[in-house]
XYZ file of C-alpha atoms in Angstrom:
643
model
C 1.284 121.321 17.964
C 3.294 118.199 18.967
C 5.234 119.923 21.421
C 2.406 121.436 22.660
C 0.586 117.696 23.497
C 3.576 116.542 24.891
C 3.939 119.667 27.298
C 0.718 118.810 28.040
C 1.197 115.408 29.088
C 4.419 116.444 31.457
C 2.005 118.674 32.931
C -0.759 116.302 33.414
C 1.856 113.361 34.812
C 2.420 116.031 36.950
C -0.646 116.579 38.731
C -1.594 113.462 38.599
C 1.820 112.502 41.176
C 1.210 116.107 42.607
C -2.239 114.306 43.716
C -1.193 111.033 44.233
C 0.959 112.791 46.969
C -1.873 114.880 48.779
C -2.147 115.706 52.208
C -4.121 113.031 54.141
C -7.576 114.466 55.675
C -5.931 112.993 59.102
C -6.162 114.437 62.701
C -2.860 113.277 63.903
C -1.655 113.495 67.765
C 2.156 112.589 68.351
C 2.929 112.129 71.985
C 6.101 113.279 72.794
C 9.097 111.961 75.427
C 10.051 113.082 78.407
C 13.344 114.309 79.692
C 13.657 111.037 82.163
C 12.551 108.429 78.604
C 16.143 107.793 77.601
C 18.853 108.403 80.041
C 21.377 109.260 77.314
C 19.073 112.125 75.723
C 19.486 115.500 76.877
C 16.101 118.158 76.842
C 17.658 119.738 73.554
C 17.646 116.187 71.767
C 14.573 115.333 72.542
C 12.981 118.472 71.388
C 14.599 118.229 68.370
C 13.021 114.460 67.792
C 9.621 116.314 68.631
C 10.305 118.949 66.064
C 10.875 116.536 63.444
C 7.902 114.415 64.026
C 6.097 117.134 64.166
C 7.874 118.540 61.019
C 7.455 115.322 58.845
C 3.424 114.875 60.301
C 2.704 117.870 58.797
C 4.071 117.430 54.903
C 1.430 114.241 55.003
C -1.279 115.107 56.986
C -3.764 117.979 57.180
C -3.654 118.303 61.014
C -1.064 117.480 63.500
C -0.718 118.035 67.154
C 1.549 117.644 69.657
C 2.009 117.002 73.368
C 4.235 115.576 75.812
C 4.039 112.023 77.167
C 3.350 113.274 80.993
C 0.187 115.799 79.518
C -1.160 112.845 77.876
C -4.773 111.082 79.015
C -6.881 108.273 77.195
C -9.703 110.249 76.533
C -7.293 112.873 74.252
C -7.199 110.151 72.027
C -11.412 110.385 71.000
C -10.711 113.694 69.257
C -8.268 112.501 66.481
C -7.998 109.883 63.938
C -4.269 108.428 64.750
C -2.188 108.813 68.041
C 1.353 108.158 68.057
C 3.181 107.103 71.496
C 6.501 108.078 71.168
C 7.172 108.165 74.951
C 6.316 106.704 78.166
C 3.380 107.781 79.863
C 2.912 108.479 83.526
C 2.983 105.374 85.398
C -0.275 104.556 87.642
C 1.601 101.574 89.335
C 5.555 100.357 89.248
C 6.612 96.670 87.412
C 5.856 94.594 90.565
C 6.707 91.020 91.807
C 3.736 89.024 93.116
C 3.506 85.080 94.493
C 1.682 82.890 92.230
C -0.834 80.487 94.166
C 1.340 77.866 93.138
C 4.776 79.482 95.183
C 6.108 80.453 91.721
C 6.942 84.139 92.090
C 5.189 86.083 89.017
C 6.082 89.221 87.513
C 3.509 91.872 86.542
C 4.709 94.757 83.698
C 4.375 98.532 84.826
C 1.076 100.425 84.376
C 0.388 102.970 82.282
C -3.186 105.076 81.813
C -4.368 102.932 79.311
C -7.079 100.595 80.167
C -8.506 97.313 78.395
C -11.130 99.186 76.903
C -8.915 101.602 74.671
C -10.105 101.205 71.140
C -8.224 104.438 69.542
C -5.921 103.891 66.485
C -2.348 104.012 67.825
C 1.281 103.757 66.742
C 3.881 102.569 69.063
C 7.776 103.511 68.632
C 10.235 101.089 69.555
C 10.004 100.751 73.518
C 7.231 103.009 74.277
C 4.866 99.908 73.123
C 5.846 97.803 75.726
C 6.083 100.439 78.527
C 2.796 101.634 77.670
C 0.823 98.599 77.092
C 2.196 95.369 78.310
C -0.288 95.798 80.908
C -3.592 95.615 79.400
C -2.138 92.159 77.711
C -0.582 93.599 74.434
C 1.276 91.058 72.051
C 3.694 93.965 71.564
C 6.279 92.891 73.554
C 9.941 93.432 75.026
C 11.847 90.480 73.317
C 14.999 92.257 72.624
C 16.025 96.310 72.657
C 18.163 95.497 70.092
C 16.593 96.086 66.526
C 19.653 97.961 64.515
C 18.641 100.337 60.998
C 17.649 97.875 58.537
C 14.223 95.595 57.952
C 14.322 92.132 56.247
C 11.316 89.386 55.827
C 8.733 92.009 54.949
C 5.773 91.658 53.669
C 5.983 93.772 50.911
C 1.990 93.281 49.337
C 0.758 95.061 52.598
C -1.019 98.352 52.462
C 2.126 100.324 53.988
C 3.873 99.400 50.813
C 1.398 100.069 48.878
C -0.436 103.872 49.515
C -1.779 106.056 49.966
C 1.465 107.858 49.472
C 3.781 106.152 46.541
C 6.399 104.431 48.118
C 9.545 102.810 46.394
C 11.509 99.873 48.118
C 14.763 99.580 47.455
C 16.249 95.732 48.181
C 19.553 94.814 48.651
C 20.774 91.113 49.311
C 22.638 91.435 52.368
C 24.128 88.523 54.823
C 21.762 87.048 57.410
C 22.226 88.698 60.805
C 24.932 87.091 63.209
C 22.320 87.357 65.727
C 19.408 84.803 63.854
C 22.788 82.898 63.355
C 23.174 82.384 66.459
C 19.703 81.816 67.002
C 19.275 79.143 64.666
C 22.749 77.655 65.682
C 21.603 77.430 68.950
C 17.740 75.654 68.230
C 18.468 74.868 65.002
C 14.933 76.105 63.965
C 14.929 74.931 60.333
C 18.099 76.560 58.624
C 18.681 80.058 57.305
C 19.784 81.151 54.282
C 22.937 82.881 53.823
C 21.361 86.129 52.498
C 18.549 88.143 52.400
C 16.836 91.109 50.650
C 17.232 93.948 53.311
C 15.509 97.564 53.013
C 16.874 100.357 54.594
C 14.585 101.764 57.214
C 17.473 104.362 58.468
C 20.050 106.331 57.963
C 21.676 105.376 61.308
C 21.549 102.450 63.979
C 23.127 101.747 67.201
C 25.849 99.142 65.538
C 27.333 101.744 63.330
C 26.677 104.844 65.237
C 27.666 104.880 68.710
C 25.016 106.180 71.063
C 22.060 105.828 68.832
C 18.700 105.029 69.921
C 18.058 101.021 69.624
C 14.544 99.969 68.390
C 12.838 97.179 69.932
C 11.493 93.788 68.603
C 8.946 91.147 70.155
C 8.588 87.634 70.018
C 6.874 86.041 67.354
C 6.264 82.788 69.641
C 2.369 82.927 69.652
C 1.669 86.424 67.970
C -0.128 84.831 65.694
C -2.350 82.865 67.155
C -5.079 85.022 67.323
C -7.436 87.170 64.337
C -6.366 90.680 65.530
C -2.699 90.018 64.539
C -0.450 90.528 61.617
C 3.440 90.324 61.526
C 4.433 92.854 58.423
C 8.509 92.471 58.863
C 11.385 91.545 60.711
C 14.524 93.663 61.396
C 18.378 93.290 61.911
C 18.469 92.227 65.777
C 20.324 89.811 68.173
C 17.197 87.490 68.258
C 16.042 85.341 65.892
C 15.534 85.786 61.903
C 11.321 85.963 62.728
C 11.737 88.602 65.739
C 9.130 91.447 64.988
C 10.072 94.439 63.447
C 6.907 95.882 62.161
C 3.251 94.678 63.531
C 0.071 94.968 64.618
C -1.921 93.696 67.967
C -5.965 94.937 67.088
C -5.511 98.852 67.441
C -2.167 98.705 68.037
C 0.388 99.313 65.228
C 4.160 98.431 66.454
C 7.062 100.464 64.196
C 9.852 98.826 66.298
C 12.389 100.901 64.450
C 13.645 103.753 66.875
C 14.803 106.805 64.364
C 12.927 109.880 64.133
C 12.254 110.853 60.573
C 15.332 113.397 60.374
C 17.146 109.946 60.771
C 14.400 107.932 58.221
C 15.360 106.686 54.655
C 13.206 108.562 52.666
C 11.247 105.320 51.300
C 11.027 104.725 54.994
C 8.892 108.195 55.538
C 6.764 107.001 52.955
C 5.624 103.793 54.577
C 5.771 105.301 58.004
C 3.139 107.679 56.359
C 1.104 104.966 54.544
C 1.444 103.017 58.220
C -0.340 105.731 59.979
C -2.885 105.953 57.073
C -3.681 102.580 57.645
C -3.757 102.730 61.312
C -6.515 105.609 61.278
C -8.608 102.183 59.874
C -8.593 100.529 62.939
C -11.158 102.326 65.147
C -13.108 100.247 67.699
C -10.622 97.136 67.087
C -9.901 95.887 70.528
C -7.781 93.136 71.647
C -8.842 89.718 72.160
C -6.188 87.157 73.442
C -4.409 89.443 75.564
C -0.534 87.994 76.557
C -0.140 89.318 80.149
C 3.023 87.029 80.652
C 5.630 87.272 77.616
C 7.700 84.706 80.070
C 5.315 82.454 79.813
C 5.941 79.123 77.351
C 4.545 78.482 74.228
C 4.555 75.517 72.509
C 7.091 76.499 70.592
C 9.550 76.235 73.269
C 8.934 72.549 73.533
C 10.500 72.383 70.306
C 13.345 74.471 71.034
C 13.875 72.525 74.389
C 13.790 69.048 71.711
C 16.740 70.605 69.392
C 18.688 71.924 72.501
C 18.430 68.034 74.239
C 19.771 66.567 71.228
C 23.489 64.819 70.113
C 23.720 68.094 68.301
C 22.424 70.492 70.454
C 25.077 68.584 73.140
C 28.154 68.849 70.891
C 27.770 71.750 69.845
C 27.605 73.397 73.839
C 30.335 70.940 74.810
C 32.107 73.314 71.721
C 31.240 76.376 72.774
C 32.241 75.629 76.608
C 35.687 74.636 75.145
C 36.415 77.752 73.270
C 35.084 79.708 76.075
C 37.153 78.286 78.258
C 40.411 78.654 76.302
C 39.332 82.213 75.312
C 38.736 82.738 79.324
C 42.227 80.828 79.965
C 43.880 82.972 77.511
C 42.775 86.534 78.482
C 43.747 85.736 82.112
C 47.121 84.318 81.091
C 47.550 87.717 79.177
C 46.312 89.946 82.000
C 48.704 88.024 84.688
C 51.764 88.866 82.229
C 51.034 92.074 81.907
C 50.761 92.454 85.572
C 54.638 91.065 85.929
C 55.601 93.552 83.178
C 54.139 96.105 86.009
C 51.922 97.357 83.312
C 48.269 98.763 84.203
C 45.429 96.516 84.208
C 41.993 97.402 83.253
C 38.863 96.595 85.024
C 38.030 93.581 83.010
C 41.868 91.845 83.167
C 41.348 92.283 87.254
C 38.458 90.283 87.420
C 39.833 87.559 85.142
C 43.018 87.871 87.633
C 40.384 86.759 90.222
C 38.835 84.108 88.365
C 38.925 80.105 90.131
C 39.512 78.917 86.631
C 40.071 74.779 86.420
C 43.399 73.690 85.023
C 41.622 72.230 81.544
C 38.324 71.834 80.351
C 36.178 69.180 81.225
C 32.908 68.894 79.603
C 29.683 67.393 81.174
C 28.606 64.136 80.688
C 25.199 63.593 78.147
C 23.311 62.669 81.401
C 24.509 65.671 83.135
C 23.693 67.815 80.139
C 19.966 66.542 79.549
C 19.023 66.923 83.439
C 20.071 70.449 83.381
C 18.171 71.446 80.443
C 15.068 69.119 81.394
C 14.904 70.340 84.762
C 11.559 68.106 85.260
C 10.738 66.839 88.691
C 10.972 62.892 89.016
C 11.937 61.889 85.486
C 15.597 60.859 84.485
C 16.771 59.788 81.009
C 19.522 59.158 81.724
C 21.622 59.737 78.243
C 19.099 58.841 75.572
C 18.186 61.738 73.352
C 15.847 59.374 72.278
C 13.823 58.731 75.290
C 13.510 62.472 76.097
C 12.034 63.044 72.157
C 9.413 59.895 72.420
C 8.456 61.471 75.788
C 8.043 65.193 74.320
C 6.432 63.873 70.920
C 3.924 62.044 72.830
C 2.821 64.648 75.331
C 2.951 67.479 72.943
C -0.722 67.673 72.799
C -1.037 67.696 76.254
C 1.072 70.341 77.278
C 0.099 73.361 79.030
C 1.987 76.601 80.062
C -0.388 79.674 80.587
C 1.087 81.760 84.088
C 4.360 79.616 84.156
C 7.907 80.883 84.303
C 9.060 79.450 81.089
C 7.889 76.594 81.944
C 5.507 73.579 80.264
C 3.534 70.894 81.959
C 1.477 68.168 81.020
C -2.323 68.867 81.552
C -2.985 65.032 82.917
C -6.892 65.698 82.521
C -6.750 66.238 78.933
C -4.287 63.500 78.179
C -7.168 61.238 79.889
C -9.560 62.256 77.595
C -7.096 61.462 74.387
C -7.826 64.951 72.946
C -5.205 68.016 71.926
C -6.128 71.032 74.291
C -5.765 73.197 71.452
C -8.641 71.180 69.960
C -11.854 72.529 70.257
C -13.525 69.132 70.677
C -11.691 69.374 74.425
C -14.878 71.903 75.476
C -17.817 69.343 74.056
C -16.004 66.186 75.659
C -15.320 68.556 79.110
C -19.146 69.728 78.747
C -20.413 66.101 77.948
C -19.000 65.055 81.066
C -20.624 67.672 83.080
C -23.978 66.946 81.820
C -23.469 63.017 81.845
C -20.146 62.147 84.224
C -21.319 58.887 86.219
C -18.996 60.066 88.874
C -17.957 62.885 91.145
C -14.689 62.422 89.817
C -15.967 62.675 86.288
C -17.872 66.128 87.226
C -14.641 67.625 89.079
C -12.199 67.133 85.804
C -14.858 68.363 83.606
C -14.745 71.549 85.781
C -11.076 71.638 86.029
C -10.821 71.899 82.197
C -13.586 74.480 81.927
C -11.804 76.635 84.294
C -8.140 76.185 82.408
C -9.213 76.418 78.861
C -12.016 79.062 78.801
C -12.811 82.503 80.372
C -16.659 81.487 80.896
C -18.044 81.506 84.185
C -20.866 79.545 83.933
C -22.476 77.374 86.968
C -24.564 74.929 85.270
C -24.146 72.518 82.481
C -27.150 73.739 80.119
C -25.290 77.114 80.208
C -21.769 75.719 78.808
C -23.487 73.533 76.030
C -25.510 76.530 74.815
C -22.259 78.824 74.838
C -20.490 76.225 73.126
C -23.153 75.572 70.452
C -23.676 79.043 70.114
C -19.892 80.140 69.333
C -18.022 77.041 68.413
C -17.795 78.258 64.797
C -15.811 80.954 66.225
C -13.962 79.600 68.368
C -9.996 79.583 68.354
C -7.202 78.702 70.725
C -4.398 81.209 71.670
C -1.445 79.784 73.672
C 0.110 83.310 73.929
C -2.623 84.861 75.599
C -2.968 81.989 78.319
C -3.620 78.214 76.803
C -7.430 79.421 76.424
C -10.287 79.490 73.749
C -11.662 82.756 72.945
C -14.250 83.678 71.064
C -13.442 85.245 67.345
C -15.570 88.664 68.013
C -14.548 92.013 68.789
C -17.416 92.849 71.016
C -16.145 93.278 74.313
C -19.280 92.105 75.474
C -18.994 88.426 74.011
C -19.293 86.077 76.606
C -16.586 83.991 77.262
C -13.291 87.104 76.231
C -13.366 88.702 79.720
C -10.101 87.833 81.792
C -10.624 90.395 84.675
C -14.150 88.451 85.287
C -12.568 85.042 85.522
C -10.086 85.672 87.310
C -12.773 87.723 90.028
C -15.120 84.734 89.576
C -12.207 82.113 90.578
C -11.196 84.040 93.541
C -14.338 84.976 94.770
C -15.602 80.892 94.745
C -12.233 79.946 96.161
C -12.042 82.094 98.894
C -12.521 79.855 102.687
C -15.660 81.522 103.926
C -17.075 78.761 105.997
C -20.746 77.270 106.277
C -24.033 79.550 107.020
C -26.700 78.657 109.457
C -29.634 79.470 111.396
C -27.559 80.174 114.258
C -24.988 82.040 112.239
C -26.784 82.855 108.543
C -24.225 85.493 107.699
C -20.194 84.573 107.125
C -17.945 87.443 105.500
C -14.569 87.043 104.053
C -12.187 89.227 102.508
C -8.751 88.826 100.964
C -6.470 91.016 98.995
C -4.958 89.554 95.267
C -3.292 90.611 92.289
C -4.564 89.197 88.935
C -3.566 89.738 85.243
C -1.565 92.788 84.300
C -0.755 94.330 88.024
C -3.929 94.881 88.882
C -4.695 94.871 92.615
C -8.389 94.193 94.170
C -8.847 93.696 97.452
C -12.638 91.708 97.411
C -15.001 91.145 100.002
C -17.433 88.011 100.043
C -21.008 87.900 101.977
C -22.614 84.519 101.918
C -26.369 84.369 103.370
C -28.062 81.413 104.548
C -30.968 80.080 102.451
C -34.498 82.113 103.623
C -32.614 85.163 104.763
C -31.440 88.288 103.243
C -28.881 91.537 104.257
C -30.360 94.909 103.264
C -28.780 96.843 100.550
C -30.593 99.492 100.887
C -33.008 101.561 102.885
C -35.961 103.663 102.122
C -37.393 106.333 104.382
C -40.143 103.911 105.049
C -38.280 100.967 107.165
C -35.793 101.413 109.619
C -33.403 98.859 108.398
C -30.124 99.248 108.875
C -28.040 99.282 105.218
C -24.694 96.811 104.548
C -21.864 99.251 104.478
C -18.258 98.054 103.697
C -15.472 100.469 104.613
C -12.116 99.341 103.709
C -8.753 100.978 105.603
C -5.986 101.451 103.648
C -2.519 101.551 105.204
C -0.124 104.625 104.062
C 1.084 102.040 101.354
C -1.847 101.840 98.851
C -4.451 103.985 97.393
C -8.258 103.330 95.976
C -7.957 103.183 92.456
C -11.403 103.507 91.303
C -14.813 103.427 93.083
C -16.239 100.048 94.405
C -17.934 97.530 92.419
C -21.293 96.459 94.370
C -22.898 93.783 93.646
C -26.521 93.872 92.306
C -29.578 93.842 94.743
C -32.985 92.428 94.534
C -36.349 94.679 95.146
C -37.688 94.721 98.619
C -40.032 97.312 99.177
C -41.475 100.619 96.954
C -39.820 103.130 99.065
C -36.223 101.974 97.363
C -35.801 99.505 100.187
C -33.233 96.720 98.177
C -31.805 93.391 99.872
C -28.740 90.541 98.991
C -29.588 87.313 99.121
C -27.370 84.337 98.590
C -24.134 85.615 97.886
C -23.106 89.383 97.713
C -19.315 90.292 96.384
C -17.339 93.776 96.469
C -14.684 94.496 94.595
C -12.068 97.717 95.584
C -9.492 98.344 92.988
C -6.528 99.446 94.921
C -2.720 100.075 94.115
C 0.376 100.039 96.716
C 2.177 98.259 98.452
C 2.776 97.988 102.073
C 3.878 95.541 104.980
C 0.929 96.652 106.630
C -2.392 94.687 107.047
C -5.785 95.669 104.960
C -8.796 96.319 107.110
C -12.507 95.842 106.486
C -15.295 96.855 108.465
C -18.395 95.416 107.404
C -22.065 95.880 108.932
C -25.074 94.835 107.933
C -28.552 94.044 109.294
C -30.078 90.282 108.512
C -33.669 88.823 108.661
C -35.607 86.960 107.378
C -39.570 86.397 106.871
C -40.399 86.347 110.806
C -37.768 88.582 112.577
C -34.852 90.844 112.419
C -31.735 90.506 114.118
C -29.446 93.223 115.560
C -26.894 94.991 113.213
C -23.875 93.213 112.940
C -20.645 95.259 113.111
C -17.106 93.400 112.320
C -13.430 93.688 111.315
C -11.749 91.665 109.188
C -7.534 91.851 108.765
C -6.583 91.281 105.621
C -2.555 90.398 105.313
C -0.883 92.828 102.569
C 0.619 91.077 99.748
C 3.913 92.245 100.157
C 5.600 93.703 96.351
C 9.359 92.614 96.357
């Protein structure tokens, strides 16, 4: 009887793991590589990664599917619970160079299909997260193609550790990677320890195997500065000890770890397959602060510039210079004998046999050494550490780095108001101003501020006080995705989270269109620009004097003649997607419609060419008394050339 109960136990402890283990009720879609992902795979290797996705997918989960990177389209994506981009998707535009307004030349990430709006629960391997969605402003970024087989800093009481599926995590206390050495050597970012509990994630990496495929981390500078973020663990890289590993950006969840799972630890294809679980939980998150510049500085790089300009950060480079230069010295002095000996030199010995080196060291002096790493127009510190740190520690609130080039200035409006632009409070001083500045002045820097810290587009000052009122409970400040306040809400509708429309809005009032009249009550202007992501418009402006209007429309009723704008494209570029017109106002019942005021077209395009744009507009104006004659004319808009 006893061993019957205790048979009966084994057999229930059984069933009960047996269950704990069940398939998931998932629809799963893995998205395959191509042949052209990873130069060193051949079209037998890569199946053979697709096979054991595929493989592994199908012990967890109830349904899995498969297709190849180049088959792949958004809208595959509605009909399953979890996609997972494990290559890199056709390309609607190339990475691209573009001038900033400033002279600062800016560079935009490639394109891929997906589009701001793409709320499916997604994976991303290792570098198909930043190929694939850079673009639409992803956190998920290409810090370093160098994350090796193992996974440190994790946070071990998130749901991937935890189930569905049991996982076990093995810890082993390892030594701190030579690469967050070096990091912290180098900005001495508060000290390391000298080990660390590691997990093994695979069963090979590219610093023990030759060949393998290296997984990808991003920078943690800013990740975290906005709701739809979580950093779950680090990884054994060449960048710093908090480099990202394992992540997520809203619907986006990052595995920067590159092996497929016949190259997984087995704990490892347990948490991948709790990872996915969790994913499927995501639907309808969207991204918020969206990072379109990973160059661009953060904060946090005024603190690494402050441990770099330091009496440490200068003796220990004056170090480094001297051992390179003796281990430079050295290896020529070696090549140069070996040449006399009439032995055979390699590639690398010839070009130290060609190096100018100096006779001896001689290291830079402190004020040589702070100007280069300051680099900041008109100020000299000569050799005070000191006088560079007061300067930094008292501007720190003040500074501002959005579109620049690794690069932070100091926002000279905000520092006038004695308020932190990362403090909300900025907005309800800025707005107070607008509604009660005693001077033009007053008005203009109010405006300035609006424009830099928010994505609102609001004309009059009742309309910014009743945002702000309305949303300043919500309200948080993201450096990474461009020095701006954003509104804590998912809706994509929210007003105040839309960078496209900003960015249209600021063009469009910038653009030199000139002054209407009686004699001349219709001016049109059109220009061609590049805005956040890649993304190419080329927008056309219609201002209309006061008391008249342009027809939008005709019915069958009037004869009017209807505004029609026809844009030529050179060889070079192609429409993207149908133009945005601008709303009309009723004119007649027949479906007559008319623009008044302003009127602005938008034409997404893509190219590049060293040809011109041109845009033929006509319209017909009047007003209440008469109508003029249709107006027909051509407007050459200069192509901004992609380096």
């Amino acid at each position: 009887m006893k061993r019957k109960i205790i048979l009966s136990l084994i057999l229930l402890l059984f069933v009960s793991v047996m269950n704990a283990q069940e398939k998931q009720n998932l629809k799963v879609l893995y998205v395959g590589g191509n042949n052209s992902d990873w130069e060193e795979s051949t079209p037998e290797k890569i199946q053979e990664r697709h096979n054991a996705f595929v493989t592994y997918l199908k012990d967890y989960f109830t349904e899995v599917s498969y297709i190849k990177a180049n088959e792949y389209k958004p809208e595959i994506s509605a009909g399953y619970d979890v996609t997972i981009l494990d290559g890199t998707l056709p390309q609607v535009q190339p990475a691209i160079w573009r001038k900033h307004p400033s002279g600062e030349e800016k560079y935009f990430n490639r394109r891929s299909p997906l589009t701001e709006d793409y709320s499916y629960p997604t994976i991303l391997i290792g570098e198909s997260a930043e190929r694939n969605t850079r673009a639409i402003g992803c956190k998920i970024d290409w810090y370093c193609l160098c994350l090796d087989a193992n996974a440190y800093g994790m946070n071990l009481e998130h749901q991937i550790f935890k189930g569905p599926f049991k996982t076990e995590i093995t810890l082993s206390s390892q030594p701190v990677p030579e690469g967050a050495k070096q990091y912290e050597a180098l900005y001495r970012t508060g000290g390391l320890p000298e080990m660390v509990d590691m997990w093994k994630v695979q069963t090979k990496g590219y610093m023990t195997d030759k060949g393998f495929k290296v997984g990808l981390v991003s920078r943690p500078a800013g990740f975290l500065d906005s709701p739809e973020t979580e950093i779950i663990s680090g990884g054994v890289s060449q960048k710093s000890a908090d480099a990202i590993a394992i992540g997520r950006h809203a619907n986006f969840f990052f595995w920067g770890f590159s092996a497929s799972p016949a190259y997984m630890t087995d704990e490892a294809k347990d948490v991948f397959a709790n990872a996915v679980v969790y994913t499927s939980t995501l639907k309808g998150e969207r991204i918020i602060a969206r990072r379109y510049y990973d160059r661009a500085a953060t904060k946090k790089y005024a603190h690494e510039k402050m441990a770099l300009v330091s009496e440490e950060g200068y003796k220990a480079v004056v170090e480094d210079g001297k051992k390179s230069f003796e281990r430079n010295a050295q290896i020529k002095r070696d090549a140069l004998a070996k040449k006399e000996k009439g032995e055979t030199l390699n590639r690398i010995e010839e070009a130290y046999l060609k190096m100018n080196l100096p006779d001896s060291y001689t290291p830079p002096t402190k004020a040589e050494y702070i100007k280069k790493q300051v680099r900041m127009k008109g100020m000299d510190f000569g050799e005070s550490f000191k006088s560079y740190h007061k300067y930094m520690e008292e501007n720190y609130p003040y500074f501002y780095g959005a579109e620049m080039f690794y690069n932070l200035i100091i926002d000279e409006d905000v520092k006038s108001l004695k308020c932190a632009n990362s403090d909300k409070k900025l907005l309800d001083k800025a707005i107070t101003l607008l509604e009660k500045g005693k001077t033009a002045e007053d008005v203009a820097k109010a405006q300035r501020i609006l424009d830099r810290y928010t994505l609102c587009t609001f004309e009059k000052p009742e309309q910014w006080r009743n945002w702000y009122e309305t949303y300043k409970d919500k309200l948080f400040f993201t450096e990474a995705g461009g020095f701006v306040f954003l509104v804590n809400d998912k809706d994509p509708e929210v007003p105040g989270n839309n960078y496209k429309e900003k960015k249209l809005y600021l063009a469009f009032r910038d653009m030199e269109i000139g002054e209407t009249s009686h004699a001349e009550p219709v001016k049109v202007a059109a220009k061609h620009i590049t805005i956040d992501g890649g993304r190419q418009y080329l927008i056309v402006k219609m201002k209309i004097e006061e008391g008249y209007h342009v027809y939008a429309t005709a019915g069958n009723e009037h004869p009017f003649v209807p505004c029609k704008v026809d844009i030529e494209l050179p060889a070079g570029y192609k429409i993207e997607s149908e133009m945005e017109m601008p709303a009309s106002d009723f004119y007649a019942n027949d479906g007559t419609t008319i623009y008044k005021g302003e009127a602005k077209f938008v034409l997404p395009i893509i190219g590049d060419d060293k040809e011109g744009i041109k845009v033929n507009v006509e319209y017909q104006c009047c007003d209440a008394n008469i109508c003029m004659a249709p107006v027909k004319t051509v407007i050459e808009v200069p192509s901004v050339k992609i380096k």
